[in-house]
Amino acid sequence: MMNMKLYNTLTRTIEEFKPIQEKHVGMYTCGPTVYAYPQIGNWRAFVSEDLLRRTFEYLGYTVTHVMNITDVGHLTGDNLGDADLGEDRMEKAAKKEGKTAWDIAKFYTNDFIHSRELLHIEAPQVLPKATDHIAEQISLVQALFERGLAYKTDKAVYFDVAKFPAYGKLGGQKLIDKRVATRDELVEDDQKHHPFDFALWKLSPTDGPRRQMEWESPWGVGFPGWHIECSAMSMKYLGETFDIHAGGVDHIAIHHANEIAQSEGATGKPFANYWVHIAFLTVDGGRMGKSLGNAYTVQDVITKGFDPLVLRYFYLTGHYRKQLNFTWDALQAAAAALTNLREITWRSQQEKERTVLSEEKLALIDGFRKQFIEALSEDLNIPQALAVVWEVAKSNIPGIDKADLIKEFDAVLGLGLADWHPESFEIPNAVNQLVVERTSVRDEKDWAQADILRKQIQALGFDVQDSATGPIVKKL
Ligand code: AMP
Ligand code: ZN
């Protein structure tokens, strides 16, 4: 059995993965901030992390995957290099949409769970919300006070980076220099000791309207800083030291550097042993952003007529440490490839009888399996693993065995190849859930809401008709 090798941002080398507990991986991945629909860049990170999890499972590990839901405290300032500045994304979205921050969180959390299913991302075993873990975050801040690593100003409680010499070890001096260069004009609180000190607890402003999300604390009414939730929740569910922490490359310099400082500062123990960072997705060769009109969502992909799994296939074509460029043409190419692979797999499994395999064919199958595992083990080389799948598809392995092997590999790729067949269709979970929801609002005679849900079902490429025995779902 090959050992898994992974690039560790902490050491800036590819290392052999050594778990804390034999054949077990504790993995924490930074989840969505639930103030809007995630864009396809976020989904690239989530799908890449899912591929990592599935790879470990394929290699015989059990994985405990924890992914947080950020539903408070993530301010807009991190776009400028300081997560302590700006407005709370949740409260800003609430104002814009005319809902409460709690409703916004609920709506986008549910949407995230639906879209996650559409993209075949396995459900994390724990999906903790920041707002459900306020007490844990407060205790962690208290531990930092006890160790002399925190101080209070009139506006907030901060982590004192000067007292933590290892600050910024993730990402190295280059990233620190870059932050210094952009930092000076951003300081908002002149009682801060050092510009890199970051908020552990923010006190609610005493002027202006009251915040919707705020809690009592030993330091006054307020809300947690963004970074502290990840430290508190990862250590609660995975222990003070765990195996893997992952997220997008944008988190290296600030969010993850701060998570390390808080966690190691409080416990005196190493936090995560391996740091895995996913490179960015670009669109049409450039940055993606809401203001550029190219921050596409999963719903945009569906509206353009693509199966969400086509997007997943597209992600498989790039190595996670290289930037990947999204274009609609590239998605079209992914659609053609996925259809082809689905048809080959389906046709292969139609053969009625299993041929007795020759020594040569058995060796061929073993060889493919070895190459597939080798690709995965070399720092999760998914494009290479996908190339092996194509070699299998084009090989002369007899039908049923070919389909079996492709389906075995699909446990990692997650393209649902085992379930696909040409004439019939699967009703996706998202459609099913909408149909169930629609039935219940119809029972309550809420026809307007039933119509809205029907339109959502149609947007997913399906229609629903009501019959005496219940709803009938059709493909459009
Ligand atoms: P956020 O909701 O902003 O915390 O982002 C969720 C995840 O998506 C994080 O791991 C980010 O690092 C990642 N991410 C954000 N934008 C992109 C992008 N364009 N490409 C890849 N990953 C991204
Ligand atoms: Zn995080």
Short mmCIF file of C-alpha atoms and ligand atoms in Angstrom, two decimals:
data_model
loop_
_atom_site.label_atom_id
_atom_site.label_comp_id
_atom_site.label_asym_id
_atom_site.label_seq_id
_atom_site.Cartn_x
_atom_site.Cartn_y
_atom_site.Cartn_z
CA MET A 1 0.00 0.00 0.00
CA MET A 2 1.31 3.43 -0.95
CA ASN A 3 1.50 6.15 1.61
CA MET A 4 -0.29 9.36 0.97
CA LYS A 5 1.91 12.36 0.31
CA LEU A 6 0.62 15.89 0.70
CA TYR A 7 2.02 19.37 0.30
CA ASN A 8 2.07 20.95 3.75
CA THR A 9 1.93 24.76 3.71
CA LEU A 10 3.49 24.72 7.19
CA THR A 11 6.76 23.19 5.98
CA ARG A 12 6.42 24.17 2.33
CA THR A 13 7.30 20.62 1.26
CA ILE A 14 5.51 17.51 0.12
CA GLU A 15 5.44 15.22 3.13
CA GLU A 16 4.38 11.69 3.78
CA PHE A 17 1.10 11.79 5.68
CA LYS A 18 1.35 10.29 9.18
CA PRO A 19 -1.95 10.23 11.05
CA ILE A 20 -2.19 10.74 14.81
CA GLN A 21 -4.40 7.68 15.11
CA GLU A 22 -3.71 4.74 12.87
CA LYS A 23 -5.91 4.67 9.75
CA HIS A 24 -7.91 7.67 10.92
CA VAL A 25 -7.92 11.26 9.67
CA GLY A 26 -9.30 14.19 11.63
CA MET A 27 -9.93 16.93 9.09
CA TYR A 28 -11.24 20.47 9.53
CA THR A 29 -12.18 22.60 6.54
CA CYS A 30 -13.27 26.22 6.62
CA GLY A 31 -16.88 26.31 5.51
CA PRO A 32 -19.09 28.96 3.95
CA THR A 33 -20.07 32.31 5.36
CA VAL A 34 -23.82 32.02 4.97
CA TYR A 35 -24.70 35.54 3.83
CA ALA A 36 -25.04 34.79 0.09
CA TYR A 37 -24.88 31.91 -2.38
CA PRO A 38 -21.35 30.50 -2.55
CA GLN A 39 -19.66 31.15 -5.91
CA ILE A 40 -17.96 28.51 -8.03
CA GLY A 41 -14.58 29.49 -6.54
CA ASN A 42 -15.80 28.54 -3.06
CA TRP A 43 -17.16 25.32 -4.52
CA ARG A 44 -13.78 24.54 -6.02
CA ALA A 45 -12.34 24.61 -2.50
CA PHE A 46 -15.17 22.49 -1.08
CA VAL A 47 -15.01 19.91 -3.90
CA SER A 48 -11.19 19.66 -3.64
CA GLU A 49 -11.51 19.03 0.10
CA ASP A 50 -14.15 16.39 -0.63
CA LEU A 51 -11.73 14.70 -3.05
CA LEU A 52 -9.14 14.62 -0.29
CA ARG A 53 -11.60 13.06 2.11
CA ARG A 54 -12.80 10.49 -0.44
CA THR A 55 -9.19 9.62 -1.29
CA PHE A 56 -8.42 8.81 2.33
CA GLU A 57 -11.59 6.73 2.53
CA TYR A 58 -10.66 4.88 -0.65
CA LEU A 59 -7.23 4.19 0.84
CA GLY A 60 -8.90 2.57 3.87
CA TYR A 61 -8.89 5.39 6.41
CA THR A 62 -11.91 6.55 8.37
CA VAL A 63 -12.26 10.30 8.17
CA THR A 64 -13.87 12.60 10.71
CA HIS A 65 -14.66 15.70 8.73
CA VAL A 66 -15.70 18.89 10.49
CA MET A 67 -16.78 21.93 8.47
CA ASN A 68 -17.95 25.11 10.11
CA ILE A 69 -20.83 27.34 9.15
CA THR A 70 -19.83 30.98 9.67
CA ASP A 71 -23.04 32.70 10.67
CA VAL A 72 -21.65 35.64 12.64
CA GLY A 73 -18.61 37.88 12.91
CA HIS A 74 -17.10 37.64 9.41
CA LEU A 75 -16.65 41.26 8.46
CA THR A 76 -16.20 42.73 5.01
CA GLY A 77 -12.76 44.14 5.85
CA ASP A 78 -10.87 40.94 5.11
CA ASN A 79 -11.06 41.86 1.43
CA LEU A 80 -8.73 44.71 2.36
CA GLY A 81 -6.46 42.54 4.46
CA ASP A 82 -8.08 43.12 7.83
CA ALA A 83 -10.91 40.89 8.96
CA ASP A 84 -11.63 43.18 11.94
CA LEU A 85 -12.83 46.07 9.81
CA GLY A 86 -16.01 46.82 7.97
CA GLU A 87 -19.50 45.50 8.41
CA ASP A 88 -20.67 42.08 9.56
CA ARG A 89 -21.57 40.26 6.36
CA MET A 90 -24.65 38.72 7.96
CA GLU A 91 -26.09 42.00 9.20
CA LYS A 92 -25.27 43.73 5.92
CA ALA A 93 -27.13 41.04 3.92
CA ALA A 94 -30.06 41.23 6.37
CA LYS A 95 -30.41 44.96 5.71
CA LYS A 96 -30.17 44.46 1.97
CA GLU A 97 -32.72 41.64 1.81
CA GLY A 98 -35.05 43.07 4.46
CA LYS A 99 -34.81 39.95 6.65
CA THR A 100 -33.25 39.23 10.02
CA ALA A 101 -29.64 38.07 10.20
CA TRP A 102 -30.94 34.79 11.64
CA ASP A 103 -33.24 34.24 8.63
CA ILE A 104 -30.39 35.02 6.26
CA ALA A 105 -28.22 32.44 8.03
CA LYS A 106 -30.95 29.80 7.91
CA PHE A 107 -31.75 30.39 4.25
CA TYR A 108 -28.16 30.24 2.99
CA THR A 109 -27.24 27.33 5.26
CA ASN A 110 -30.10 25.31 3.75
CA ASP A 111 -29.06 26.37 0.28
CA PHE A 112 -25.48 25.32 1.01
CA ILE A 113 -26.62 21.87 2.12
CA HIS A 114 -28.74 21.44 -1.06
CA SER A 115 -25.98 22.53 -3.39
CA ARG A 116 -23.46 20.38 -1.54
CA GLU A 117 -25.65 17.37 -2.31
CA LEU A 118 -26.00 18.39 -5.97
CA LEU A 119 -22.20 18.43 -6.26
CA HIS A 120 -21.87 15.05 -4.50
CA ILE A 121 -19.80 16.47 -1.67
CA GLU A 122 -20.05 14.01 1.20
CA ALA A 123 -21.76 15.39 4.28
CA PRO A 124 -19.28 16.38 6.99
CA GLN A 125 -19.90 14.39 10.17
CA VAL A 126 -20.10 17.66 12.05
CA LEU A 127 -21.33 20.96 10.58
CA PRO A 128 -21.12 23.29 13.57
CA LYS A 129 -22.44 26.83 13.51
CA ALA A 130 -20.48 29.65 15.10
CA THR A 131 -23.62 30.97 16.81
CA ASP A 132 -24.15 27.58 18.52
CA HIS A 133 -20.63 27.72 20.02
CA ILE A 134 -20.44 31.10 21.71
CA ALA A 135 -19.60 29.58 25.12
CA GLU A 136 -16.69 27.57 23.65
CA GLN A 137 -15.34 30.70 21.97
CA ILE A 138 -15.58 32.71 25.20
CA SER A 139 -13.69 29.98 27.14
CA LEU A 140 -10.94 29.99 24.55
CA VAL A 141 -10.57 33.76 24.84
CA GLN A 142 -10.45 33.35 28.65
CA ALA A 143 -7.65 30.79 28.25
CA LEU A 144 -5.73 33.33 26.15
CA PHE A 145 -6.15 35.95 28.87
CA GLU A 146 -4.83 33.48 31.44
CA ARG A 147 -1.74 32.97 29.31
CA GLY A 148 -1.20 36.71 28.90
CA LEU A 149 -1.93 36.61 25.16
CA ALA A 150 -5.04 38.78 25.11
CA TYR A 151 -5.89 42.36 26.09
CA LYS A 152 -8.94 44.57 26.01
CA THR A 153 -9.49 48.03 24.54
CA ASP A 154 -12.69 50.09 24.51
CA LYS A 155 -13.73 48.41 21.29
CA ALA A 156 -12.61 44.80 21.46
CA VAL A 157 -10.51 42.04 22.96
CA TYR A 158 -7.41 41.37 20.89
CA PHE A 159 -4.79 38.68 20.49
CA ASP A 160 -1.39 40.16 21.30
CA VAL A 161 0.81 38.93 18.44
CA ALA A 162 4.01 40.36 19.92
CA LYS A 163 3.65 37.87 22.80
CA PHE A 164 3.49 34.94 20.40
CA PRO A 165 6.86 34.69 18.62
CA ALA A 166 5.75 31.98 16.20
CA TYR A 167 3.12 34.32 14.69
CA GLY A 168 2.97 34.08 10.93
CA LYS A 169 4.95 30.84 10.62
CA LEU A 170 2.36 29.75 8.10
CA GLY A 171 3.12 31.42 4.83
CA GLY A 172 6.46 32.87 5.93
CA GLN A 173 8.03 36.30 5.90
CA LYS A 174 6.92 37.15 2.36
CA LEU A 175 3.29 37.21 3.38
CA ILE A 176 4.05 39.21 6.51
CA ASP A 177 5.90 41.80 4.41
CA LYS A 178 2.97 42.01 2.04
CA ARG A 179 0.61 42.64 4.92
CA VAL A 180 2.88 45.31 6.39
CA ALA A 181 2.91 47.09 3.03
CA THR A 182 -0.89 47.34 2.87
CA ARG A 183 -1.62 47.71 6.55
CA ASP A 184 -0.93 51.16 7.95
CA GLU A 185 -3.91 53.15 6.78
CA LEU A 186 -6.33 50.43 7.87
CA VAL A 187 -5.97 50.69 11.64
CA GLU A 188 -9.34 51.55 13.16
CA ASP A 189 -8.67 51.13 16.88
CA ASP A 190 -5.81 53.32 18.11
CA GLN A 191 -5.62 51.37 21.38
CA LYS A 192 -4.38 48.34 19.49
CA HIS A 193 -0.79 47.39 20.42
CA HIS A 194 0.25 46.12 17.01
CA PRO A 195 -1.47 46.41 13.63
CA PHE A 196 -1.53 42.60 13.27
CA ASP A 197 -3.37 42.12 16.58
CA PHE A 198 -6.73 40.68 15.69
CA ALA A 199 -10.10 40.69 17.42
CA LEU A 200 -11.09 37.72 19.58
CA TRP A 201 -14.25 39.40 20.81
CA LYS A 202 -15.75 42.59 19.42
CA LEU A 203 -17.86 44.76 21.68
CA SER A 204 -21.17 45.86 20.21
CA PRO A 205 -21.00 49.52 19.18
CA THR A 206 -22.71 51.78 21.71
CA ASP A 207 -23.72 54.30 19.07
CA GLY A 208 -25.98 53.53 16.11
CA PRO A 209 -28.52 50.72 15.75
CA ARG A 210 -28.22 47.58 17.90
CA ARG A 211 -26.73 44.45 16.40
CA GLN A 212 -29.12 41.57 15.81
CA MET A 213 -26.57 38.97 16.84
CA GLU A 214 -24.87 39.71 20.15
CA TRP A 215 -24.17 37.94 23.44
CA GLU A 216 -23.09 38.63 27.00
CA SER A 217 -19.44 37.98 27.78
CA PRO A 218 -17.00 38.70 30.64
CA TRP A 219 -15.85 41.72 28.59
CA GLY A 220 -19.26 43.12 27.70
CA VAL A 221 -22.01 42.51 25.15
CA GLY A 222 -20.63 41.74 21.75
CA PHE A 223 -19.81 39.00 19.26
CA PRO A 224 -16.87 36.75 18.47
CA GLY A 225 -14.12 37.72 16.04
CA TRP A 226 -14.21 35.64 12.89
CA HIS A 227 -11.12 33.48 13.48
CA ILE A 228 -11.92 32.27 16.98
CA GLU A 229 -14.84 30.09 15.85
CA CYS A 230 -12.58 27.86 13.77
CA SER A 231 -10.15 27.34 16.66
CA ALA A 232 -12.92 26.66 19.17
CA MET A 233 -14.96 24.30 16.99
CA SER A 234 -12.09 22.37 15.41
CA MET A 235 -10.54 21.62 18.82
CA LYS A 236 -13.91 20.77 20.34
CA TYR A 237 -14.67 18.11 17.74
CA LEU A 238 -11.20 16.92 16.73
CA GLY A 239 -9.02 17.50 19.80
CA GLU A 240 -6.32 20.09 20.52
CA THR A 241 -4.03 18.58 17.90
CA PHE A 242 -5.52 17.06 14.78
CA ASP A 243 -4.35 15.88 11.38
CA ILE A 244 -5.45 18.16 8.56
CA HIS A 245 -6.74 21.70 8.27
CA ALA A 246 -7.76 22.90 4.81
CA GLY A 247 -9.10 25.98 3.06
CA GLY A 248 -8.44 28.29 0.14
CA VAL A 249 -5.05 29.99 -0.36
CA ASP A 250 -6.59 33.35 0.53
CA HIS A 251 -6.79 32.18 4.15
CA ILE A 252 -3.08 31.45 4.62
CA ALA A 253 -1.82 34.89 5.60
CA ILE A 254 -4.54 36.00 7.99
CA HIS A 255 -7.31 33.60 8.92
CA HIS A 256 -5.15 30.50 9.31
CA ALA A 257 -2.18 32.36 10.77
CA ASN A 258 -4.60 33.69 13.40
CA GLU A 259 -6.19 30.30 14.03
CA ILE A 260 -2.73 28.84 14.75
CA ALA A 261 -1.82 31.70 17.10
CA GLN A 262 -5.06 31.39 19.09
CA SER A 263 -5.07 27.61 19.33
CA GLU A 264 -1.38 27.02 20.02
CA GLY A 265 -1.32 30.06 22.27
CA ALA A 266 -4.13 28.64 24.39
CA THR A 267 -3.04 24.99 24.53
CA GLY A 268 0.73 25.16 24.13
CA LYS A 269 0.38 22.23 21.72
CA PRO A 270 0.65 21.98 17.95
CA PHE A 271 -2.71 22.71 16.29
CA ALA A 272 -3.06 21.01 12.88
CA ASN A 273 -0.20 18.85 11.61
CA TYR A 274 -0.87 19.36 7.88
CA TRP A 275 -2.18 22.50 6.22
CA VAL A 276 -3.70 21.99 2.80
CA HIS A 277 -4.54 25.02 0.66
CA ILE A 278 -6.59 25.09 -2.52
CA ALA A 279 -5.52 27.45 -5.31
CA PHE A 280 -8.00 29.91 -6.72
CA LEU A 281 -10.50 29.56 -9.48
CA THR A 282 -10.35 32.36 -12.03
CA VAL A 283 -13.03 33.19 -14.60
CA ASP A 284 -12.13 34.01 -18.22
CA GLY A 285 -8.51 34.34 -17.13
CA GLY A 286 -9.15 36.94 -14.42
CA ARG A 287 -10.36 37.54 -10.94
CA MET A 288 -13.95 36.68 -10.17
CA GLY A 289 -16.14 38.99 -8.17
CA LYS A 290 -19.72 40.07 -7.60
CA SER A 291 -19.00 43.51 -9.06
CA LEU A 292 -17.51 41.90 -12.19
CA GLY A 293 -20.71 39.91 -12.69
CA ASN A 294 -18.79 36.63 -12.97
CA ALA A 295 -19.12 35.23 -9.44
CA TYR A 296 -21.25 32.41 -10.82
CA THR A 297 -23.20 30.14 -8.49
CA VAL A 298 -24.29 26.51 -8.81
CA GLN A 299 -27.73 27.84 -9.70
CA ASP A 300 -26.22 29.83 -12.62
CA VAL A 301 -24.64 26.62 -13.89
CA ILE A 302 -28.01 24.82 -13.68
CA THR A 303 -29.85 27.70 -15.32
CA LYS A 304 -27.47 27.49 -18.28
CA GLY A 305 -28.62 23.89 -18.69
CA PHE A 306 -25.73 22.02 -17.11
CA ASP A 307 -25.97 19.11 -14.71
CA PRO A 308 -24.16 20.25 -11.52
CA LEU A 309 -21.97 17.15 -11.79
CA VAL A 310 -20.52 18.65 -14.97
CA LEU A 311 -19.11 21.38 -12.74
CA ARG A 312 -17.66 18.69 -10.49
CA TYR A 313 -16.09 17.00 -13.53
CA PHE A 314 -14.62 20.36 -14.58
CA TYR A 315 -12.98 20.74 -11.15
CA LEU A 316 -11.36 17.31 -11.55
CA THR A 317 -9.43 18.55 -14.58
CA GLY A 318 -7.10 20.79 -12.53
CA HIS A 319 -4.61 20.01 -9.76
CA TYR A 320 -5.72 21.59 -6.51
CA ARG A 321 -2.47 23.56 -6.08
CA LYS A 322 -2.71 25.19 -9.50
CA GLN A 323 -5.09 27.95 -10.45
CA LEU A 324 -7.96 26.71 -12.56
CA ASN A 325 -9.64 28.90 -15.13
CA PHE A 326 -13.39 28.64 -15.62
CA THR A 327 -14.99 29.43 -18.98
CA TRP A 328 -18.38 28.32 -20.30
CA ASP A 329 -16.53 26.60 -23.16
CA ALA A 330 -14.49 24.60 -20.68
CA LEU A 331 -17.71 23.61 -18.94
CA GLN A 332 -19.16 22.54 -22.28
CA ALA A 333 -16.10 20.35 -22.85
CA ALA A 334 -16.53 18.86 -19.37
CA ALA A 335 -20.17 18.11 -20.20
CA ALA A 336 -19.16 16.22 -23.36
CA ALA A 337 -16.51 14.24 -21.48
CA LEU A 338 -18.85 13.34 -18.63
CA THR A 339 -21.57 12.17 -21.03
CA ASN A 340 -19.04 10.03 -22.81
CA LEU A 341 -17.78 8.47 -19.58
CA ARG A 342 -21.32 7.84 -18.35
CA GLU A 343 -22.24 6.10 -21.60
CA ILE A 344 -19.13 3.94 -21.65
CA THR A 345 -19.71 2.89 -18.03
CA TRP A 346 -23.38 2.18 -18.63
CA ARG A 347 -22.79 0.22 -21.85
CA SER A 348 -20.04 -1.82 -20.20
CA GLN A 349 -22.27 -2.93 -17.40
CA GLN A 350 -25.01 -4.06 -19.80
CA GLU A 351 -23.05 -7.16 -20.76
CA LYS A 352 -25.01 -10.14 -19.58
CA GLU A 353 -22.19 -12.46 -18.69
CA ARG A 354 -18.96 -12.06 -16.88
CA THR A 355 -16.03 -13.34 -18.91
CA VAL A 356 -13.41 -15.40 -17.12
CA LEU A 357 -10.48 -13.01 -17.00
CA SER A 358 -7.16 -14.04 -18.47
CA GLU A 359 -3.95 -13.55 -16.48
CA GLU A 360 -3.16 -10.70 -18.81
CA LYS A 361 -6.46 -8.91 -18.15
CA LEU A 362 -6.10 -9.42 -14.40
CA ALA A 363 -2.64 -7.88 -14.56
CA LEU A 364 -4.04 -5.00 -16.59
CA ILE A 365 -6.70 -4.30 -13.95
CA ASP A 366 -4.13 -4.45 -11.13
CA GLY A 367 -1.88 -2.12 -13.10
CA PHE A 368 -4.64 0.44 -13.53
CA ARG A 369 -5.50 0.28 -9.84
CA LYS A 370 -1.86 0.80 -8.94
CA GLN A 371 -1.58 3.80 -11.26
CA PHE A 372 -4.79 5.28 -9.85
CA ILE A 373 -3.56 4.97 -6.27
CA GLU A 374 -0.15 6.34 -7.25
CA ALA A 375 -1.75 9.43 -8.76
CA LEU A 376 -3.85 10.05 -5.65
CA SER A 377 -0.92 9.46 -3.32
CA GLU A 378 1.27 12.00 -5.12
CA ASP A 379 -0.23 15.07 -3.49
CA LEU A 380 -3.74 14.29 -4.69
CA ASN A 381 -3.10 14.33 -8.40
CA ILE A 382 -6.74 14.08 -9.44
CA PRO A 383 -6.23 15.05 -13.14
CA GLN A 384 -3.77 12.15 -13.37
CA ALA A 385 -6.23 9.83 -11.63
CA LEU A 386 -8.91 10.95 -14.11
CA ALA A 387 -6.54 10.13 -16.96
CA VAL A 388 -6.24 6.58 -15.57
CA VAL A 389 -10.05 6.32 -15.53
CA TRP A 390 -10.06 7.24 -19.22
CA GLU A 391 -7.42 4.62 -19.97
CA VAL A 392 -9.65 2.04 -18.31
CA ALA A 393 -12.63 3.30 -20.32
CA LYS A 394 -10.72 2.89 -23.59
CA SER A 395 -9.07 -0.43 -22.68
CA ASN A 396 -10.10 -3.90 -23.79
CA ILE A 397 -11.06 -5.06 -20.29
CA PRO A 398 -14.33 -7.03 -20.64
CA GLY A 399 -17.53 -5.07 -20.00
CA ILE A 400 -18.66 -5.85 -16.48
CA ASP A 401 -15.12 -5.76 -15.08
CA LYS A 402 -14.47 -2.46 -16.81
CA ALA A 403 -17.64 -0.97 -15.33
CA ASP A 404 -16.73 -2.36 -11.89
CA LEU A 405 -13.30 -0.78 -12.00
CA ILE A 406 -14.60 2.60 -13.15
CA LYS A 407 -17.25 2.52 -10.44
CA GLU A 408 -14.61 1.61 -7.85
CA PHE A 409 -12.59 4.67 -8.90
CA ASP A 410 -15.73 6.77 -8.89
CA ALA A 411 -15.84 6.36 -5.09
CA VAL A 412 -13.13 9.05 -5.22
CA LEU A 413 -14.31 11.08 -8.21
CA GLY A 414 -17.91 11.20 -7.02
CA LEU A 415 -19.50 11.51 -10.46
CA GLY A 416 -22.34 9.11 -9.67
CA LEU A 417 -21.35 6.85 -12.59
CA ALA A 418 -22.95 3.79 -11.00
CA ASP A 419 -26.39 5.39 -10.93
CA TRP A 420 -26.60 6.80 -14.40
CA HIS A 421 -28.59 5.24 -17.27
CA PRO A 422 -29.64 6.77 -20.55
CA GLU A 423 -33.42 6.45 -20.74
CA SER A 424 -34.54 6.84 -17.22
CA PHE A 425 -33.51 9.69 -15.01
CA GLU A 426 -32.72 10.14 -11.39
CA ILE A 427 -34.62 12.75 -9.49
CA PRO A 428 -31.92 14.82 -7.83
CA ASN A 429 -32.20 15.29 -4.06
CA ALA A 430 -32.69 19.01 -4.48
CA VAL A 431 -35.74 18.43 -6.71
CA ASN A 432 -37.10 15.82 -4.33
CA GLN A 433 -36.84 18.16 -1.41
CA LEU A 434 -38.60 20.93 -3.29
CA VAL A 435 -41.39 18.51 -4.26
CA VAL A 436 -41.80 17.45 -0.64
CA GLU A 437 -41.81 21.07 0.51
CA ARG A 438 -44.36 21.96 -2.19
CA THR A 439 -46.66 19.13 -1.10
CA SER A 440 -46.62 20.39 2.45
CA VAL A 441 -47.36 24.02 1.50
CA ARG A 442 -50.18 22.79 -0.76
CA ASP A 443 -51.58 20.91 2.23
CA GLU A 444 -51.65 24.24 3.99
CA LYS A 445 -53.28 25.77 0.90
CA ASP A 446 -50.41 28.22 0.43
CA TRP A 447 -50.80 28.30 -3.36
CA ALA A 448 -48.48 31.26 -3.88
CA GLN A 449 -45.58 29.49 -2.17
CA ALA A 450 -46.44 26.28 -4.07
CA ASP A 451 -46.05 28.22 -7.32
CA ILE A 452 -42.69 29.62 -6.26
CA LEU A 453 -41.47 26.12 -5.41
CA ARG A 454 -42.73 24.81 -8.75
CA LYS A 455 -40.71 27.49 -10.55
CA GLN A 456 -37.64 26.43 -8.56
CA ILE A 457 -38.25 22.82 -9.61
CA GLN A 458 -38.52 23.95 -13.23
CA ALA A 459 -35.28 25.88 -12.91
CA LEU A 460 -33.64 22.56 -12.04
CA GLY A 461 -34.93 21.04 -15.29
CA PHE A 462 -37.94 19.16 -13.88
CA ASP A 463 -41.67 19.67 -13.58
CA VAL A 464 -44.23 18.44 -11.13
CA GLN A 465 -47.85 17.53 -11.76
CA ASP A 466 -50.43 16.73 -9.15
CA SER A 467 -52.42 13.53 -9.35
CA ALA A 468 -54.86 11.72 -7.07
CA THR A 469 -52.02 9.54 -5.81
CA GLY A 470 -49.58 12.40 -5.22
CA PRO A 471 -47.11 14.47 -7.21
CA ILE A 472 -45.58 13.12 -10.43
CA VAL A 473 -42.15 14.41 -11.39
CA LYS A 474 -41.17 14.74 -15.04
CA LYS A 475 -38.02 15.81 -16.78
CA LEU A 476 -38.45 18.96 -18.88
P1 AMP B 1 -15.61 32.08 2.59
O1 AMP B 1 -17.08 31.82 2.59
O2 AMP B 1 -15.26 33.42 2.02
O3 AMP B 1 -14.97 31.86 3.94
O4 AMP B 1 -14.95 31.03 1.58
C1 AMP B 1 -15.14 29.64 1.66
C2 AMP B 1 -13.96 28.90 1.04
O5 AMP B 1 -13.78 29.22 -0.35
C3 AMP B 1 -12.63 29.25 1.70
O6 AMP B 1 -11.87 28.05 1.85
C4 AMP B 1 -11.97 30.20 0.70
O7 AMP B 1 -10.59 30.19 0.84
C5 AMP B 1 -12.43 29.60 -0.62
N1 AMP B 1 -12.42 30.51 -1.79
C6 AMP B 1 -12.90 31.78 -1.87
N2 AMP B 1 -12.78 32.27 -3.14
C7 AMP B 1 -12.21 31.29 -3.89
C8 AMP B 1 -11.80 31.16 -5.28
N3 AMP B 1 -12.00 32.13 -6.19
N4 AMP B 1 -11.24 29.99 -5.68
C9 AMP B 1 -11.06 28.97 -4.79
N5 AMP B 1 -11.41 29.03 -3.48
C10 AMP B 1 -11.98 30.16 -3.01
ZN ZN B 2 -11.66 28.87 9.31
#
